[in-house]
PDB file of C-alpha atoms in Angstrom:
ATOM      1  CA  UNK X   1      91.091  77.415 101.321  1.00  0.00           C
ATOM      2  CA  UNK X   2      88.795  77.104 104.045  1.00  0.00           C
ATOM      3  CA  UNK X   3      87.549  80.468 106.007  1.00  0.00           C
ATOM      4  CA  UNK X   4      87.345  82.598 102.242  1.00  0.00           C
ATOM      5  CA  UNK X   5      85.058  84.853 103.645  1.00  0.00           C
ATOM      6  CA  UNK X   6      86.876  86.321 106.475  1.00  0.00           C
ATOM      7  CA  UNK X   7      89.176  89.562 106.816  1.00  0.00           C
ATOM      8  CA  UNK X   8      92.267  87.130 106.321  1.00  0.00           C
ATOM      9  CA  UNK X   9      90.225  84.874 103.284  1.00  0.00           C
ATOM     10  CA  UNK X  10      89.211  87.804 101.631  1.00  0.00           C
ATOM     11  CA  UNK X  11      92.974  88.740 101.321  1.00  0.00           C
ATOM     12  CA  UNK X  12      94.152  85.629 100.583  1.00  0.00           C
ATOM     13  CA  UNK X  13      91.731  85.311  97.430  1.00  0.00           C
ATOM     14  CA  UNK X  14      92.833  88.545  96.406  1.00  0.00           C
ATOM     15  CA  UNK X  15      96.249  87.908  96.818  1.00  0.00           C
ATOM     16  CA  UNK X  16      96.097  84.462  95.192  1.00  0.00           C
ATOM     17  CA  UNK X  17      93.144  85.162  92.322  1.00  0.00           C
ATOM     18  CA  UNK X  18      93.212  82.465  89.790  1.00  0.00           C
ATOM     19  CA  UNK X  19      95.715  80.170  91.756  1.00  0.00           C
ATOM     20  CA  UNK X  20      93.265  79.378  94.226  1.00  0.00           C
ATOM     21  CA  UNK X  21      91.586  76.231  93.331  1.00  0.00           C
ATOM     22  CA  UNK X  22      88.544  75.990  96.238  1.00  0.00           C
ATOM     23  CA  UNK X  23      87.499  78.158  98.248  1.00  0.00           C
ATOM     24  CA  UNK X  24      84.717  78.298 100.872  1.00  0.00           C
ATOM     25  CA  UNK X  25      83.166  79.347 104.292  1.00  0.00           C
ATOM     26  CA  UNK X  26      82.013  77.696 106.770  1.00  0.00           C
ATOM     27  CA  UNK X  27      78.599  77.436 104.953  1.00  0.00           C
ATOM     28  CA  UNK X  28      80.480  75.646 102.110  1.00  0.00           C
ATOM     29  CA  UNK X  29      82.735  73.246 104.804  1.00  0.00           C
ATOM     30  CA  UNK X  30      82.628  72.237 108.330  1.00  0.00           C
ATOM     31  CA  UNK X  31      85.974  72.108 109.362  1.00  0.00           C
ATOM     32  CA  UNK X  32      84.914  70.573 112.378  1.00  0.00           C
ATOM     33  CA  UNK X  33      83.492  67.366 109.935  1.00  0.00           C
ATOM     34  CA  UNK X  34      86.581  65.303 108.973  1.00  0.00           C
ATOM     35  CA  UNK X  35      85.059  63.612 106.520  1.00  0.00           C
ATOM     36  CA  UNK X  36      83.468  66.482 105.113  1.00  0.00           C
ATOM     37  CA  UNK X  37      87.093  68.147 105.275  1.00  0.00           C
ATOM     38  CA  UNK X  38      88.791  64.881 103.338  1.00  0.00           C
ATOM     39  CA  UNK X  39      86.302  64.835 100.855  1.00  0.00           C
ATOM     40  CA  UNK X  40      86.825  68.516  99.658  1.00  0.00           C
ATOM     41  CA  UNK X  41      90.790  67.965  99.836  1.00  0.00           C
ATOM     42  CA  UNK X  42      90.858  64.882  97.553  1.00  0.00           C
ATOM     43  CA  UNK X  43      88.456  66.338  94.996  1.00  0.00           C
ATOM     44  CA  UNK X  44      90.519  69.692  94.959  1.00  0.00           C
ATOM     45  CA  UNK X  45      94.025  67.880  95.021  1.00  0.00           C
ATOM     46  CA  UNK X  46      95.913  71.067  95.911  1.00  0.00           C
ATOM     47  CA  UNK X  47      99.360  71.830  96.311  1.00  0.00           C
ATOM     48  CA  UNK X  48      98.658  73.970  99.633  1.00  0.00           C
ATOM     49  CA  UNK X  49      95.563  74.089 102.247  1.00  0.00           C
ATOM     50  CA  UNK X  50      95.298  77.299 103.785  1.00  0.00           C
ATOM     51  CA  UNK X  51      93.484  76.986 106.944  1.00  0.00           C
ATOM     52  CA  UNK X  52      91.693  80.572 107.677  1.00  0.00           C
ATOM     53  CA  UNK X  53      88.605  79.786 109.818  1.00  0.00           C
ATOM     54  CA  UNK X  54      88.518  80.191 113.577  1.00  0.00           C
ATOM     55  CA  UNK X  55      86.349  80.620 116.460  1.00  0.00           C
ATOM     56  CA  UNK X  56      87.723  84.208 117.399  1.00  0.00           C
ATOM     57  CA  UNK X  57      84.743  85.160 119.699  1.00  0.00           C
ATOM     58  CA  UNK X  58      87.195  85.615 123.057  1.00  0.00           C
ATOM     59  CA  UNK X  59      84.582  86.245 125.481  1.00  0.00           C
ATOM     60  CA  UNK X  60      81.962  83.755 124.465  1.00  0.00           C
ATOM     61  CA  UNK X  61      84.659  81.290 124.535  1.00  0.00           C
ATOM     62  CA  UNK X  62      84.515  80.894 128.096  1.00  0.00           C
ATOM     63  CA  UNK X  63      80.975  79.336 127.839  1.00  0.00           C
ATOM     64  CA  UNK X  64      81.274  78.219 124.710  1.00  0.00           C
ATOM     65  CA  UNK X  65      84.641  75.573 125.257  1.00  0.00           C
ATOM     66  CA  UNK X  66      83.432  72.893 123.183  1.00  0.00           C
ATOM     67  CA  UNK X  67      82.395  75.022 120.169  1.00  0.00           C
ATOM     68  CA  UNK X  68      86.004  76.704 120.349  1.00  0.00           C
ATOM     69  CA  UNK X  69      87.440  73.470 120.606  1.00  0.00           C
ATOM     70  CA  UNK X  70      85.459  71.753 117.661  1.00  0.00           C
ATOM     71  CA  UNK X  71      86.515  74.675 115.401  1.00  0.00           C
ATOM     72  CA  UNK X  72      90.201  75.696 116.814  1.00  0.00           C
ATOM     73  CA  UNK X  73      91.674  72.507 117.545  1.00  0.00           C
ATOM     74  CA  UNK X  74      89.333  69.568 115.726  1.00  0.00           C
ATOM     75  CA  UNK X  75      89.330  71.665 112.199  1.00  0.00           C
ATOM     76  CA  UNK X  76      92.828  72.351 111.870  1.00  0.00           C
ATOM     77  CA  UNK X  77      93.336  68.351 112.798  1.00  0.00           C
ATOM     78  CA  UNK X  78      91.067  67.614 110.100  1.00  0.00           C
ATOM     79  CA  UNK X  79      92.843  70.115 107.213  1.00  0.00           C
ATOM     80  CA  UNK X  80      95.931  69.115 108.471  1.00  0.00           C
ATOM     81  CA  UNK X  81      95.462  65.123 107.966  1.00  0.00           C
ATOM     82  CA  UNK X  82      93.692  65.607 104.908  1.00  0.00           C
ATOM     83  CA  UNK X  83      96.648  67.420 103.575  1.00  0.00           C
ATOM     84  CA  UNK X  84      99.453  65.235 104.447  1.00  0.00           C
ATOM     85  CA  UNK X  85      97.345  62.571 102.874  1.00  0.00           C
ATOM     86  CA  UNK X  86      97.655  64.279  99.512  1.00  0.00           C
ATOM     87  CA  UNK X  87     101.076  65.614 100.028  1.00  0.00           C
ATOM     88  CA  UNK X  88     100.153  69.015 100.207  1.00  0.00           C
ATOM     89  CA  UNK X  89     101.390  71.991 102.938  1.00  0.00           C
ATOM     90  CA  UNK X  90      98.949  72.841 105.809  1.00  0.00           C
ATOM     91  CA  UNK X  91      98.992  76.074 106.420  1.00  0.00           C
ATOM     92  CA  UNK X  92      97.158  77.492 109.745  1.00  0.00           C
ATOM     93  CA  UNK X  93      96.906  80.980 111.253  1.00  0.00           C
ATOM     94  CA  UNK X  94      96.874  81.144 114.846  1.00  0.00           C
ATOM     95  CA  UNK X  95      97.172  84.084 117.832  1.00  0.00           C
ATOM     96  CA  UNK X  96      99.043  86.367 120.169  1.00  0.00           C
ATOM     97  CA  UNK X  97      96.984  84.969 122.837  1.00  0.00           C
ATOM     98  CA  UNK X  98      98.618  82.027 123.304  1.00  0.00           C
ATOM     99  CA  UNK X  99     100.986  83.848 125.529  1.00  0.00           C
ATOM    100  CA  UNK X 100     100.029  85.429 129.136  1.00  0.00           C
ATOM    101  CA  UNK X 101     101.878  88.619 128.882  1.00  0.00           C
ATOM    102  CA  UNK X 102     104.340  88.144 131.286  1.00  0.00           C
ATOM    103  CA  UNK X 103     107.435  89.213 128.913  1.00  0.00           C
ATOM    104  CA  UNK X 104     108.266  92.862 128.218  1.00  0.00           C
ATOM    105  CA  UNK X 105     109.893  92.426 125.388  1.00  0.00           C
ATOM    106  CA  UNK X 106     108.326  90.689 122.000  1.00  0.00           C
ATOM    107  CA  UNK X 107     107.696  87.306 121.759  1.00  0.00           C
ATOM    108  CA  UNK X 108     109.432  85.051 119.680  1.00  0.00           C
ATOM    109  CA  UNK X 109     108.551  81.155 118.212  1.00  0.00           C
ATOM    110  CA  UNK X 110     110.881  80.018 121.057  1.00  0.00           C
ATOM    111  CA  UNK X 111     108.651  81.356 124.274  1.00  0.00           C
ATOM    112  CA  UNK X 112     106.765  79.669 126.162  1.00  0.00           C
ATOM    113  CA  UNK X 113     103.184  79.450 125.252  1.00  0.00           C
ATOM    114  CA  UNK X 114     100.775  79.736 128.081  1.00  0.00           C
ATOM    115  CA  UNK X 115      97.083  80.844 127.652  1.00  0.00           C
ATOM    116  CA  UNK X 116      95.345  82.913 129.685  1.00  0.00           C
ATOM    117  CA  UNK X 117      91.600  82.144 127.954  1.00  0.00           C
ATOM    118  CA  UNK X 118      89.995  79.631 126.515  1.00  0.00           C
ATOM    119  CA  UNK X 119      90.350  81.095 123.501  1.00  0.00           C
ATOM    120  CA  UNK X 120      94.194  81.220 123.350  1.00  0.00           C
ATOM    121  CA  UNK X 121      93.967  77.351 124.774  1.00  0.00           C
ATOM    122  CA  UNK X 122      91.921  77.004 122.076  1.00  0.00           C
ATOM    123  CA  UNK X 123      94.186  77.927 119.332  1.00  0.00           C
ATOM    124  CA  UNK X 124      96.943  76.610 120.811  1.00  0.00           C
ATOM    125  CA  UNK X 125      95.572  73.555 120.718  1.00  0.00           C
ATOM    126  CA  UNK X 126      94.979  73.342 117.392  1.00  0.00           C
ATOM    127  CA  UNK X 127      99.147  73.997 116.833  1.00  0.00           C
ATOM    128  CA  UNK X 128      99.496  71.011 118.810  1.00  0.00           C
ATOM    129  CA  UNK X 129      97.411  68.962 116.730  1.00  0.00           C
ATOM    130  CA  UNK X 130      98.873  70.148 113.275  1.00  0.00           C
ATOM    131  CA  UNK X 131     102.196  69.391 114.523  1.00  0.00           C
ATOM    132  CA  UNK X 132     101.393  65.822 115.640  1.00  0.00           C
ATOM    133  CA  UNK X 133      99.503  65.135 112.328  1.00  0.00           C
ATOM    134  CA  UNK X 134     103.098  64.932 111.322  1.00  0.00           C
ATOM    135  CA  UNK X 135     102.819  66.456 107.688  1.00  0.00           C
ATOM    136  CA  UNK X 136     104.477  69.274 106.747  1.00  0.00           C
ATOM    137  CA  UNK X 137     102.938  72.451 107.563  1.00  0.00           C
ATOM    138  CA  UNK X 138     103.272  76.426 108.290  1.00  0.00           C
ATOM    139  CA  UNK X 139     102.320  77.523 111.272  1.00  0.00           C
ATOM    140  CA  UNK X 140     101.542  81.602 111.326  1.00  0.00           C
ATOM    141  CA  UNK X 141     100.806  83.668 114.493  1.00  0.00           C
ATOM    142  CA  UNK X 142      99.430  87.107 114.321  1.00  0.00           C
ATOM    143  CA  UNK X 143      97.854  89.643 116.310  1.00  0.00           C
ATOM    144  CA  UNK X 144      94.877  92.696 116.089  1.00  0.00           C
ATOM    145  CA  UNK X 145      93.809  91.459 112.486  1.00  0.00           C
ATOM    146  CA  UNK X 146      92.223  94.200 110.750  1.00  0.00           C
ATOM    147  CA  UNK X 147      90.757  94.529 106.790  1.00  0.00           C
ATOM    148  CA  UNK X 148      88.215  94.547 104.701  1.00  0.00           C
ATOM    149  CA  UNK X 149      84.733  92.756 106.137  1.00  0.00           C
ATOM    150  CA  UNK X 150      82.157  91.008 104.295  1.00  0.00           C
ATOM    151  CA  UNK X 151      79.365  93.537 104.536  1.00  0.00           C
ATOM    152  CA  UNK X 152      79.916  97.420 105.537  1.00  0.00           C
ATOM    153  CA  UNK X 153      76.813  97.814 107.786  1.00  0.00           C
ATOM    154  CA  UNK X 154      78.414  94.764 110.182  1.00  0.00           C
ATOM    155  CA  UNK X 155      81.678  96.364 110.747  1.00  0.00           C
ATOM    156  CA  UNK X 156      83.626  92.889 111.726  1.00  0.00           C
ATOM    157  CA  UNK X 157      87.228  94.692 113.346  1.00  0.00           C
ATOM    158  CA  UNK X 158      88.291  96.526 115.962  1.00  0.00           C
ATOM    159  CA  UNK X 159      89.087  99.864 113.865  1.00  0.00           C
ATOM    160  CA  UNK X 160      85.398  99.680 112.086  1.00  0.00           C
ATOM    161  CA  UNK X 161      83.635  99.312 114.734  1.00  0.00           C
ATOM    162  CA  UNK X 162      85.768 102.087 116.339  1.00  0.00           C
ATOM    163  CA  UNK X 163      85.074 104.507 113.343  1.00  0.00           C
ATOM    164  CA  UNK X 164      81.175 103.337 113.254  1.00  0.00           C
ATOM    165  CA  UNK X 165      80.892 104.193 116.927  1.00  0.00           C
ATOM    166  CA  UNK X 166      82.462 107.897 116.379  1.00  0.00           C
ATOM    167  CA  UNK X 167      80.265 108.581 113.455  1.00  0.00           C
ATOM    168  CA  UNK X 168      76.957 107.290 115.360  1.00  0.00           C
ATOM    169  CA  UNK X 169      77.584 109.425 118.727  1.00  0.00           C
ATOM    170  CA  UNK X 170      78.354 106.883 120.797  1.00  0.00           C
ATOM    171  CA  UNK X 171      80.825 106.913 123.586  1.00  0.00           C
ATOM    172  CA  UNK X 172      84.006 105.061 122.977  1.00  0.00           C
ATOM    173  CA  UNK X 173      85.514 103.271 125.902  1.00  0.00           C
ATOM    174  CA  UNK X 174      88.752 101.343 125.062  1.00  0.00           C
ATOM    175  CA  UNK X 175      91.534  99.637 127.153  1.00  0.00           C
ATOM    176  CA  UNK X 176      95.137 101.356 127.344  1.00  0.00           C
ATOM    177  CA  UNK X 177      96.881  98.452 129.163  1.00  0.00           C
ATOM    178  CA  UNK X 178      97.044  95.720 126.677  1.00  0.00           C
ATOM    179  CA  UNK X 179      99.866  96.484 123.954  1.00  0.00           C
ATOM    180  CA  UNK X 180      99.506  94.216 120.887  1.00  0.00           C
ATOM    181  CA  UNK X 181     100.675  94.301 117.478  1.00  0.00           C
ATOM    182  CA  UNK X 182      98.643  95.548 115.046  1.00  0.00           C
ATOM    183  CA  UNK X 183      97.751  93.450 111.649  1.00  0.00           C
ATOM    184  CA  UNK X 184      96.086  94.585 108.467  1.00  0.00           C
ATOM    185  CA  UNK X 185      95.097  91.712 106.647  1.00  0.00           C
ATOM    186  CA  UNK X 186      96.746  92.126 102.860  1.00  0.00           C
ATOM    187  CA  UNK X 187     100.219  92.400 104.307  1.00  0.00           C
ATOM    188  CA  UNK X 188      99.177  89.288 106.458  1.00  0.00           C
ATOM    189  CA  UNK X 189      98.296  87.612 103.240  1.00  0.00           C
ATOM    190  CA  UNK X 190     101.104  89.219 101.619  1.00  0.00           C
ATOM    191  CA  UNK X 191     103.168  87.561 103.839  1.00  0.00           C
ATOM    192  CA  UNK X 192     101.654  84.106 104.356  1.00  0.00           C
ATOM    193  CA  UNK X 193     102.053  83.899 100.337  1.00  0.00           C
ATOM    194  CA  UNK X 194     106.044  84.715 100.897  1.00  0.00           C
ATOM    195  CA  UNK X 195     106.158  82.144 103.324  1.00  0.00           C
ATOM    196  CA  UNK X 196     104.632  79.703 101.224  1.00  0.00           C
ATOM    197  CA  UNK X 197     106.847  80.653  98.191  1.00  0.00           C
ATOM    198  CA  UNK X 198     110.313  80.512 100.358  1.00  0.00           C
ATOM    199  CA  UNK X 199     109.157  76.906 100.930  1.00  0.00           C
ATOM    200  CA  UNK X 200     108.971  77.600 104.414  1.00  0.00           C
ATOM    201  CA  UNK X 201     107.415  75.277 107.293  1.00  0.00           C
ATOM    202  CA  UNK X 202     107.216  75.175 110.792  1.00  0.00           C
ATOM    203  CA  UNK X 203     106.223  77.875 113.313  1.00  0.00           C
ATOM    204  CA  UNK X 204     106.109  82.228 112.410  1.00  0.00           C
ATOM    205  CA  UNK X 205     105.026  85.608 113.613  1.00  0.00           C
ATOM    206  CA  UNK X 206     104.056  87.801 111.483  1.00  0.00           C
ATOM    207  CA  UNK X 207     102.369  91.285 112.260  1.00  0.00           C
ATOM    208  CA  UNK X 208     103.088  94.871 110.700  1.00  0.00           C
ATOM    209  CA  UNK X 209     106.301  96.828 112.405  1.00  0.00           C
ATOM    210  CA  UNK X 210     105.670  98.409 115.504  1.00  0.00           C
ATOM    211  CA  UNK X 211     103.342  98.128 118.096  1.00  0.00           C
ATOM    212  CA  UNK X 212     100.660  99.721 120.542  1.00  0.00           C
ATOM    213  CA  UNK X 213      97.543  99.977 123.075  1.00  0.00           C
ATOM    214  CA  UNK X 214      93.849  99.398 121.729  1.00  0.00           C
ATOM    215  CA  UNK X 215      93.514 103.214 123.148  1.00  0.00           C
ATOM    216  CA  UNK X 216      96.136 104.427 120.628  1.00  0.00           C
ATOM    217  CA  UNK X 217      94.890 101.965 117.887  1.00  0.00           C
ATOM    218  CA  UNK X 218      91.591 103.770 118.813  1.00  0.00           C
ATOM    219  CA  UNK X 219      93.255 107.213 118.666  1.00  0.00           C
ATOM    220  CA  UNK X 220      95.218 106.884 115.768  1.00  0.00           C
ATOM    221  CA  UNK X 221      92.487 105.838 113.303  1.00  0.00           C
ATOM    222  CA  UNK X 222      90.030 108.225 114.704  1.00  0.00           C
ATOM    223  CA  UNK X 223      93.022 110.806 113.656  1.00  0.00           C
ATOM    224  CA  UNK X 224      93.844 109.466 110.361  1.00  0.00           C
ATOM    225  CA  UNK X 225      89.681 109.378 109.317  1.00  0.00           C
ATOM    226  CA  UNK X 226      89.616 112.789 110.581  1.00  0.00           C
ATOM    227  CA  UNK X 227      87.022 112.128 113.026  1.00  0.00           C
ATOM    228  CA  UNK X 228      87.382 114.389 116.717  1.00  0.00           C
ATOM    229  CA  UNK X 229      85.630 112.201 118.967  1.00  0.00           C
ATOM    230  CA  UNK X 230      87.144 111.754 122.092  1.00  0.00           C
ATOM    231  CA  UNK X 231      88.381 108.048 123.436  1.00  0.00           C
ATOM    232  CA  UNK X 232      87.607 107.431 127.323  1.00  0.00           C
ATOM    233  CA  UNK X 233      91.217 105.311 128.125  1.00  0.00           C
ATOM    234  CA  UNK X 234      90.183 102.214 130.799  1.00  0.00           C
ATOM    235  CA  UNK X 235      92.123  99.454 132.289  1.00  0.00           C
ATOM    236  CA  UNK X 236      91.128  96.027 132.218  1.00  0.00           C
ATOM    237  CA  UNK X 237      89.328  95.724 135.456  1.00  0.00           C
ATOM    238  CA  UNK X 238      87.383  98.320 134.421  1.00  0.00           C
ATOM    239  CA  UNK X 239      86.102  96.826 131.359  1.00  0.00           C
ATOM    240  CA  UNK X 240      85.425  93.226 132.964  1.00  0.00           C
ATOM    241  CA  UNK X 241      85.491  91.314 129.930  1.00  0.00           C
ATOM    242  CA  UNK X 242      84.930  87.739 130.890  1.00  0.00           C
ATOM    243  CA  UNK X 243      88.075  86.719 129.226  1.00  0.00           C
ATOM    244  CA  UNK X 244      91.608  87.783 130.271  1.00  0.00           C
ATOM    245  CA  UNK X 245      94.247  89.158 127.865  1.00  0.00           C
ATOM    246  CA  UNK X 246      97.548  89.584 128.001  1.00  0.00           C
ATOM    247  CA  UNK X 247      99.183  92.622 129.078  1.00  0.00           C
ATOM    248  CA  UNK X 248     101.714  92.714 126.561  1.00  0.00           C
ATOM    249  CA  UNK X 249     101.533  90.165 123.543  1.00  0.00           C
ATOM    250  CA  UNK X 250     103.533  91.891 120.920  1.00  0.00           C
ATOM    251  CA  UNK X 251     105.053  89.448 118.720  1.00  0.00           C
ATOM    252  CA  UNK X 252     108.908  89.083 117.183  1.00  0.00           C
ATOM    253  CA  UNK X 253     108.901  89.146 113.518  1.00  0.00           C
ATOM    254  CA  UNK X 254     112.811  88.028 113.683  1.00  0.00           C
ATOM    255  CA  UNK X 255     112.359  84.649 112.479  1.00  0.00           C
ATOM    256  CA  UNK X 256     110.537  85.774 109.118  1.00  0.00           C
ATOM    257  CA  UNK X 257     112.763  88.280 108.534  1.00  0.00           C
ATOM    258  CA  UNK X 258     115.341  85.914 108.896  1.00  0.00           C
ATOM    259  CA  UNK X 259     114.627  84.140 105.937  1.00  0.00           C
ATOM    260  CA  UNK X 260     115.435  87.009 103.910  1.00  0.00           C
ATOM    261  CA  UNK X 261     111.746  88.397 103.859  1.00  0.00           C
ATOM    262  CA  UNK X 262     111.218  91.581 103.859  1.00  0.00           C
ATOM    263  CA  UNK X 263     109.328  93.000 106.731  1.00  0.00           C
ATOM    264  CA  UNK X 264     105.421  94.096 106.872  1.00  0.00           C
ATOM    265  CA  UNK X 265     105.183  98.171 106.952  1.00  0.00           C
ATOM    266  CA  UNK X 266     104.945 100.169 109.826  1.00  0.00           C
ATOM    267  CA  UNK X 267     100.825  99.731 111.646  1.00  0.00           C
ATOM    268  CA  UNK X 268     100.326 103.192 110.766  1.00  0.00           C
ATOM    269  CA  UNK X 269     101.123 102.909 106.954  1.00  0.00           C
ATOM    270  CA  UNK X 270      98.910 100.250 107.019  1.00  0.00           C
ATOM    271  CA  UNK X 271      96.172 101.453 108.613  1.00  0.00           C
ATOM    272  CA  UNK X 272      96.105 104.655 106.501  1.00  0.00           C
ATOM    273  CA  UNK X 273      95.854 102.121 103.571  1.00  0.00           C
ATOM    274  CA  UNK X 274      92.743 100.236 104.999  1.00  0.00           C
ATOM    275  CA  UNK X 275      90.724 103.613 106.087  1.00  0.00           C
ATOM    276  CA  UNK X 276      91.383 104.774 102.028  1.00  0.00           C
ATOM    277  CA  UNK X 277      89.983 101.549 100.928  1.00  0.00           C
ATOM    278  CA  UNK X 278      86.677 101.062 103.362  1.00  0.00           C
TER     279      UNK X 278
END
């Protein structure tokens, strides 16, 4: 598994425990090295690559094309060759924001993809290039990934930095025009494994049930932590990020559930779950 030390890694390992047979950061292997990446694949001679890195810095990514490029679109190349070269399944995590928002209504596998960011080009690039590598791989979008970080003083996610920012005085600004699904990172895992285990390939969506704004993301954990700080509610031209999002990126879990999976819980059970375990 390459990316072990993120929110998503750190679930997977758990998840997996002694069925994992490597597993390492980006410290341990370049994805962005393909010889590096064929190397580590041959001497593991897994079953499955998991592909869990990625350059998720949105903003930066509009100055920083290349490096988004090298990790979102050349590393998943590189896992993805390695693997069919062994005969194992590629699996790779990608993102909502490959989609501009224009629906109303969920996404599913079947819409058009069109990035509004580098970031989402990015990422969708690197679907591209796991499907033309030609081996047989999973493909899993989700959205508003949230879980356990590597260190508690650098709160890594959206909610922790939320709940570090109430408990330090701080004023908390947060957009209420972008709904997303929500994604806690053990049922993500949870459900990558189920994937994996149903033998299935090609492209999914997977998030927790339901959906909502950063602002009631924001809200609702403040709430559950039992924290009363207030939550100033902006649009997006008000924040000026460099990067656009999408309005509305809330993905369709139909196809997963489709194969007789059962769904991820409801965003709220989840969250509860991750405040009673940071």
């Amino acid at each position: 598994m390459a990316g072990s030390s993120g929110q998503l890694g750190r679930a997977l390992l758990s998840r997996l425990g002694p069925r994992v047979v490597w597993a390492g950061n980006s410290g341990a292997l370049d994805v962005r090295d393909a010889a590096a990446v064929r190397a580590r694949v041959q001497d593991a001679r897994p079953d499955v690559v998991i592909n869990a890195t990625a350059y998720n810095k949105v903003d930066r990514a509009e100055v920083e094309r290349d490096e988004a490029m090298a990790v979102n679109e050349a590393g998943p190349r590189h896992l993805a060759a390695a693997a069919a070269e062994m005969g194992a399944l590629l699996v790779h995590v990608s993102t909502n924001y490959v989609f501009d928002g224009a629906l109303r209504r969920p996404y599913t596998e079947e819409d058009e993809a069109r990035p509004l960011g580098v970031y989402g080009l990015s990422k969708l690039a690197g679907e591209a290039a796991v499907a033309r590598v030609g081996g047989r791989h999973l493909i899993v979008r989700t959205s508003a990934l949230f879980g356990r970080t590597e260190s508690r003083e650098t709160p890594g996610n959206f909610v922790d930095r939320i709940l570090a920012g109430a408990r330090a005085g701080l004023p908390l600004r947060v957009v209420d025009d972008q709904e997303v699904s929500t994604t806690y990172a053990p049922d993500l895992a949870a459900g990558i494994v189920a994937l994996v285990e149903a033998d299935c390939t090609g492209l999914f969506h997977v998030v927790n049930e339901g959906s909502c704004t950063w602002h009631a993301l924001a809200v609702e954990a403040l709430t559950q932590a039992g924290l009363g700080a207030r939550v100033e509610a902006l649009r997006s031209e008000e924040l000026a990020a460099p990067a656009r999002r999408p309005g509305y990126s809330v993905l369709s879990t139909a196809r997963y559930r489709s194969r007789g999976l059962p769904p991820l819980r409801d965003w709220r059970a989840a969250l509860a779950d991750h405040l009673a375990n940071v």
